[in-house]
Amino acid sequence: MDIQYVKGVGPQRAKRLRKLNIHTVEDLLYYVPRDYEDRSQFKTISQCIEGEKVGLRVNVCGYPERRKARKNLSILRVQVKDASGYAYLVWFNQDYMINKLSLNDEIVVYGKVNIFNNQIQIMNPTIEKGDEEKVGRIIPIYALTNRLTNNEMIRIMTNAIRDYSSNLKERLPEYMIKDLNLMPIQEAIKNIHFPKSRSHYVKARKRLAFEELLILQLGLFLIKSRQEAINKGIQFPPVKEVYSFIEDLPFKLTKAQMKVFREVEKDMESHVQMNRLIQGDVGSGKTIMAVLAMFKAWKAGYQSVMMAPTEILAQQHFNSISKYFEDYDIRCELLVGSFTNKKKEAILKDLKEGKIHVLIGTHAVIQDKVEFKNLGLAITDEQHRFGVRQRAILSQKGESPDILVMTATPIPRTLALILYGDLDISIIDELPPGRKEIETYAVGFNLIDRVHNFVKKQLLEGRQAYIVCPLIEESESLDLESAEELYNTLKEEVYKDFKLGLLHGRMKQEEKDAVMERFANKELDLLVSTTVIEVGINVPNANIMVIYNAERFGLAQLHQLRGRVGRGEYQSYCILINGSNSKIARERMRILQSSSDGFYISEKDLELRGPGEFFGTRQHGLPDLKIANLFTDMEILKLAQKKAKEIIERDAYLLEDCHYYLRESIIDIFKDRIKDIIFN
Ligand code: ADP
Ligand code: MG
C-alpha cells in the first residue's frame, strides 16, 4: 500500500517520506531508528543534574506565565512539583504548550536540566499526560530530512504499526524461526521502533539483522551458482609449456603460489567462465600468477588485459611483465591516459587487429574506443581501488573472457563471502623465502633527529628511503602543501648532501614517471611522497620507510606502505612517527610492530577503526544494509551464512512454499541484477 494512505501522512508528508526512500507501508515499517532515547528511567526533581536529560513524573502546581522577553522571544514558564521538590518547565517560543497545561495535571516531562538562580528548570521539555503510550519508554530517533520532525515520524509510525503490522509477511520460514528461537516479524518490527525493554530491543534487532544478512547472502550464493550454470566461458586447452616457463623463472614458486596457479589453471580449462579473486599479502607474488595465466591465454591464441589503479603501477607491471615475455613472441603494450592521441591510436589499431597480445594499463583500457580482437582474459590488480562496475566493463571487452582479480587487502573469510560474494577465492598465504622480516619501530616526534640520522647512515651505505607524509583528509591541496613543505625542509635542512625527489598525486603523469624512474635508477636517494606510493611500487634497493603522523593512517594502509620495503636482500626498516598520545594510537602502532600478517592486521583494523571506505557495501555493488552492520554483526553474519548454505542445499532455487517470501525478498533487493539470471 502506498505510504500516502497511512493515517497521519497525506500527500505532503508522503512526498517527504519518499525522499527518504519510503514508498510503501512496508518500507515505512522497515525504516528503523538510527538511535534511541531511553526515557524509561525516571528521576526525581532532587536528583536533577545540570546539563543532563531527565524524565520526571510531576504535577503542575502553578499557573503558566507567558512573557515577551524580546521581539522574537517569548518565554513560557510553569511550576511543577514532585515529592522531592519544585522545578520549572520553560519553553522558548512554544506558546501553544500553554493549552496542554492545567493546574494539578499529572504529567511526564522529558528535557534538559538547567539550573538558573538556584531554580531547577527543564528546558523545552516534551510533555505527556500520564495515560499516553509514549510516556516512560525508550523513544526512537529517526534519521530524517529537515521538513519532517521526529515527533511526526513517531506518530506516523505508531499508526502504521497499529494498523498494518499484522499484514507484514513473515519472510523467514517457520522452521527457522523455531530452530533459532527468533522473534516473529510483527513483534520484531514493533520492538525495533518502540522497544518494551532493552532486551526486547536486542532480540528484535538480532532477528531483523539476521533476516537482512540471510537474504543478502542467499542472493549472492544464488547469483554465483546461476552464473556458473549459464556463463559459458572459454575452455582453454592444457598448456605444457607453462611448466617449462615456470622452470625458467629466476625463482622457484612458493607452494602457495603453485596451489593458486593450479586453481587458476583448472578454472581456465573448464568451460565455465573463471571469476576468481586472488588474495595475497603485499609481496606474496601475485603478479606472476597473472603472468602465467596470460601465458596460457596467449598459447591458446587469446589476448589478455591487465588493469592497474595508477599509471606508476601500470608502468611497473608493464616493465616486469614484458621482461618475463621477452623470449617469446608475445607483444605487450602499455596504455595510459597520458599518452598522446597518436600513440594511443596506433596501439588501439594493433590491438583491434590482434597484433598486441597483452595490454597493460590504467582505466584507459576500459574506454569505449578500446577494442580487442579476441580478449580471453581480463585481470584487475589491486581490486579494492576499483568498483565492481569497472571490473564489469573490463570483462565486457570480450566475449565472456575469464576474469581474475587480485588484491593485497586481506579480509576475513566471512566478509569475503559477502563482499566478493560472486567470486571464487584463492589465497596466497605464504611469502617467498628469504624475505627478512621488516623491523618496525614506532617513535614520537621527539626522536625525529635520531630517525633522520639513522636514515642518513643507510643512505651512505647505498640504500634508498621513502618518507611518507600524512594524507590530509578532504583536501588534496593541503595534502600537496604539506608534502611540498616537508620536502623543502628536508632538502634544505636535513638531507643537504643527498638527492631528494618529491612525488604527489597532483603531478602530471610524465612528472611522476620521471621521478619514479630516477628513484628506481638510483639517481635519487630519498623519495618524499604522499600515499600515491601505497600500491604496488617495487624498488628492491629501498629499505627504509618512514611514515610521518602514522596515527592518521589505517592499519591496513600502513601495512601496505610498509610493504614497499623489504623487497630486496637488505634488512629493511619501517619507522612510524606517531604524533598522538592517545591509547588507541599507541595500540595501533603496537599491532604493526608485533605483526607482519596482513590478515591479522586487517582484522584488528576493523576492530579498532570500524570499516574503512573501501569496505562500503555500495562500492562492492551490494545493496545498502538498513539494519545489520557487516563488521559489528560478524556473529550474526556467520549464522546467516550457515543457514543460507543449508537452505540452498535443501532447495536450490527456493521453490518450496516455505521459501516463497525469501525468494521474493531477494528479487526485491537485488532487482534486475538477479531477475534475469535467476528464477527464469
Ligand atoms: P604482490 O603480491 O605484492 O603484487 P609482487 O608480485 O609484486 O607482489 O612480487 C613481489 C616481488 O617478489 C617481486 O619482485 C617478484 O619478482 C618476487 N617474487 C614473486 N614470487 C617469488 C618467489 N616465489 N620467490 C622469490 N621471489 C618472488
Ligand atoms: Mg601487486
PDB file of N, CA and C in Angstrom, residues 301-303 348-356 370-376 397-399:
ATOM      1  N   GLY A 301      45.910 -18.584 -28.215  1.00  0.00           N
ATOM      2  CA  GLY A 301      45.555 -17.627 -29.259  1.00  0.00           C
ATOM      3  C   GLY A 301      44.666 -16.485 -28.807  1.00  0.00           C
ATOM      4  N   TYR A 302      44.611 -16.242 -27.490  1.00  0.00           N
ATOM      5  CA  TYR A 302      43.767 -15.159 -26.986  1.00  0.00           C
ATOM      6  C   TYR A 302      44.588 -13.975 -26.488  1.00  0.00           C
ATOM      7  N   GLN A 303      43.947 -12.816 -26.471  1.00  0.00           N
ATOM      8  CA  GLN A 303      44.560 -11.625 -25.893  1.00  0.00           C
ATOM      9  C   GLN A 303      44.238 -11.536 -24.392  1.00  0.00           C
ATOM     10  N   LEU A 348      45.619   1.204 -30.290  1.00  0.00           N
ATOM     11  CA  LEU A 348      44.252   0.709 -30.446  1.00  0.00           C
ATOM     12  C   LEU A 348      44.079  -0.052 -31.762  1.00  0.00           C
ATOM     13  N   LYS A 349      44.753   0.455 -32.783  1.00  0.00           N
ATOM     14  CA  LYS A 349      44.649  -0.200 -34.097  1.00  0.00           C
ATOM     15  C   LYS A 349      45.243  -1.617 -34.027  1.00  0.00           C
ATOM     16  N   ASP A 350      46.447  -1.701 -33.501  1.00  0.00           N
ATOM     17  CA  ASP A 350      47.099  -3.007 -33.416  1.00  0.00           C
ATOM     18  C   ASP A 350      46.346  -3.964 -32.495  1.00  0.00           C
ATOM     19  N   LEU A 351      45.748  -3.381 -31.476  1.00  0.00           N
ATOM     20  CA  LEU A 351      45.003  -4.208 -30.527  1.00  0.00           C
ATOM     21  C   LEU A 351      43.805  -4.846 -31.224  1.00  0.00           C
ATOM     22  N   LYS A 352      43.118  -4.022 -31.989  1.00  0.00           N
ATOM     23  CA  LYS A 352      41.919  -4.491 -32.682  1.00  0.00           C
ATOM     24  C   LYS A 352      42.265  -5.551 -33.725  1.00  0.00           C
ATOM     25  N   GLU A 353      43.458  -5.412 -34.289  1.00  0.00           N
ATOM     26  CA  GLU A 353      43.860  -6.382 -35.308  1.00  0.00           C
ATOM     27  C   GLU A 353      44.496  -7.620 -34.689  1.00  0.00           C
ATOM     28  N   GLY A 354      44.614  -7.613 -33.386  1.00  0.00           N
ATOM     29  CA  GLY A 354      45.139  -8.799 -32.719  1.00  0.00           C
ATOM     30  C   GLY A 354      46.658  -8.865 -32.721  1.00  0.00           C
ATOM     31  N   LYS A 355      47.318  -7.746 -33.073  1.00  0.00           N
ATOM     32  CA  LYS A 355      48.777  -7.781 -33.113  1.00  0.00           C
ATOM     33  C   LYS A 355      49.381  -7.631 -31.717  1.00  0.00           C
ATOM     34  N   ILE A 356      48.575  -7.102 -30.786  1.00  0.00           N
ATOM     35  CA  ILE A 356      49.047  -6.986 -29.400  1.00  0.00           C
ATOM     36  C   ILE A 356      48.439  -8.140 -28.604  1.00  0.00           C
ATOM     37  N   VAL A 370      38.528   1.338 -26.836  1.00  0.00           N
ATOM     38  CA  VAL A 370      39.413   0.181 -26.764  1.00  0.00           C
ATOM     39  C   VAL A 370      38.677  -1.086 -27.202  1.00  0.00           C
ATOM     40  N   GLU A 371      39.132  -1.665 -28.308  1.00  0.00           N
ATOM     41  CA  GLU A 371      38.508  -2.906 -28.789  1.00  0.00           C
ATOM     42  C   GLU A 371      39.570  -3.978 -28.996  1.00  0.00           C
ATOM     43  N   PHE A 372      39.205  -5.180 -28.612  1.00  0.00           N
ATOM     44  CA  PHE A 372      40.136  -6.293 -28.777  1.00  0.00           C
ATOM     45  C   PHE A 372      39.693  -7.146 -29.966  1.00  0.00           C
ATOM     46  N   LYS A 373      40.612  -7.945 -30.440  1.00  0.00           N
ATOM     47  CA  LYS A 373      40.210  -8.899 -31.476  1.00  0.00           C
ATOM     48  C   LYS A 373      39.550 -10.101 -30.806  1.00  0.00           C
ATOM     49  N   ASN A 374      40.214 -10.639 -29.806  1.00  0.00           N
ATOM     50  CA  ASN A 374      39.632 -11.770 -29.089  1.00  0.00           C
ATOM     51  C   ASN A 374      40.177 -11.833 -27.662  1.00  0.00           C
ATOM     52  N   LEU A 375      39.576 -11.014 -26.817  1.00  0.00           N
ATOM     53  CA  LEU A 375      40.028 -10.963 -25.432  1.00  0.00           C
ATOM     54  C   LEU A 375      39.614 -12.242 -24.704  1.00  0.00           C
ATOM     55  N   GLY A 376      40.585 -12.901 -24.095  1.00  0.00           N
ATOM     56  CA  GLY A 376      40.284 -14.161 -23.418  1.00  0.00           C
ATOM     57  C   GLY A 376      40.465 -14.095 -21.914  1.00  0.00           C
ATOM     58  N   LYS A 397      34.718  -6.290 -22.573  1.00  0.00           N
ATOM     59  CA  LYS A 397      35.565  -6.039 -23.738  1.00  0.00           C
ATOM     60  C   LYS A 397      35.783  -7.313 -24.560  1.00  0.00           C
ATOM     61  N   GLY A 398      35.355  -8.416 -24.021  1.00  0.00           N
ATOM     62  CA  GLY A 398      35.492  -9.667 -24.762  1.00  0.00           C
ATOM     63  C   GLY A 398      34.207 -10.458 -24.644  1.00  0.00           C
ATOM     64  N   GLU A 399      34.200 -11.657 -25.209  1.00  0.00           N
ATOM     65  CA  GLU A 399      33.019 -12.499 -25.075  1.00  0.00           C
ATOM     66  C   GLU A 399      33.257 -13.460 -23.927  1.00  0.00           C
TER      67      GLU A 399
END
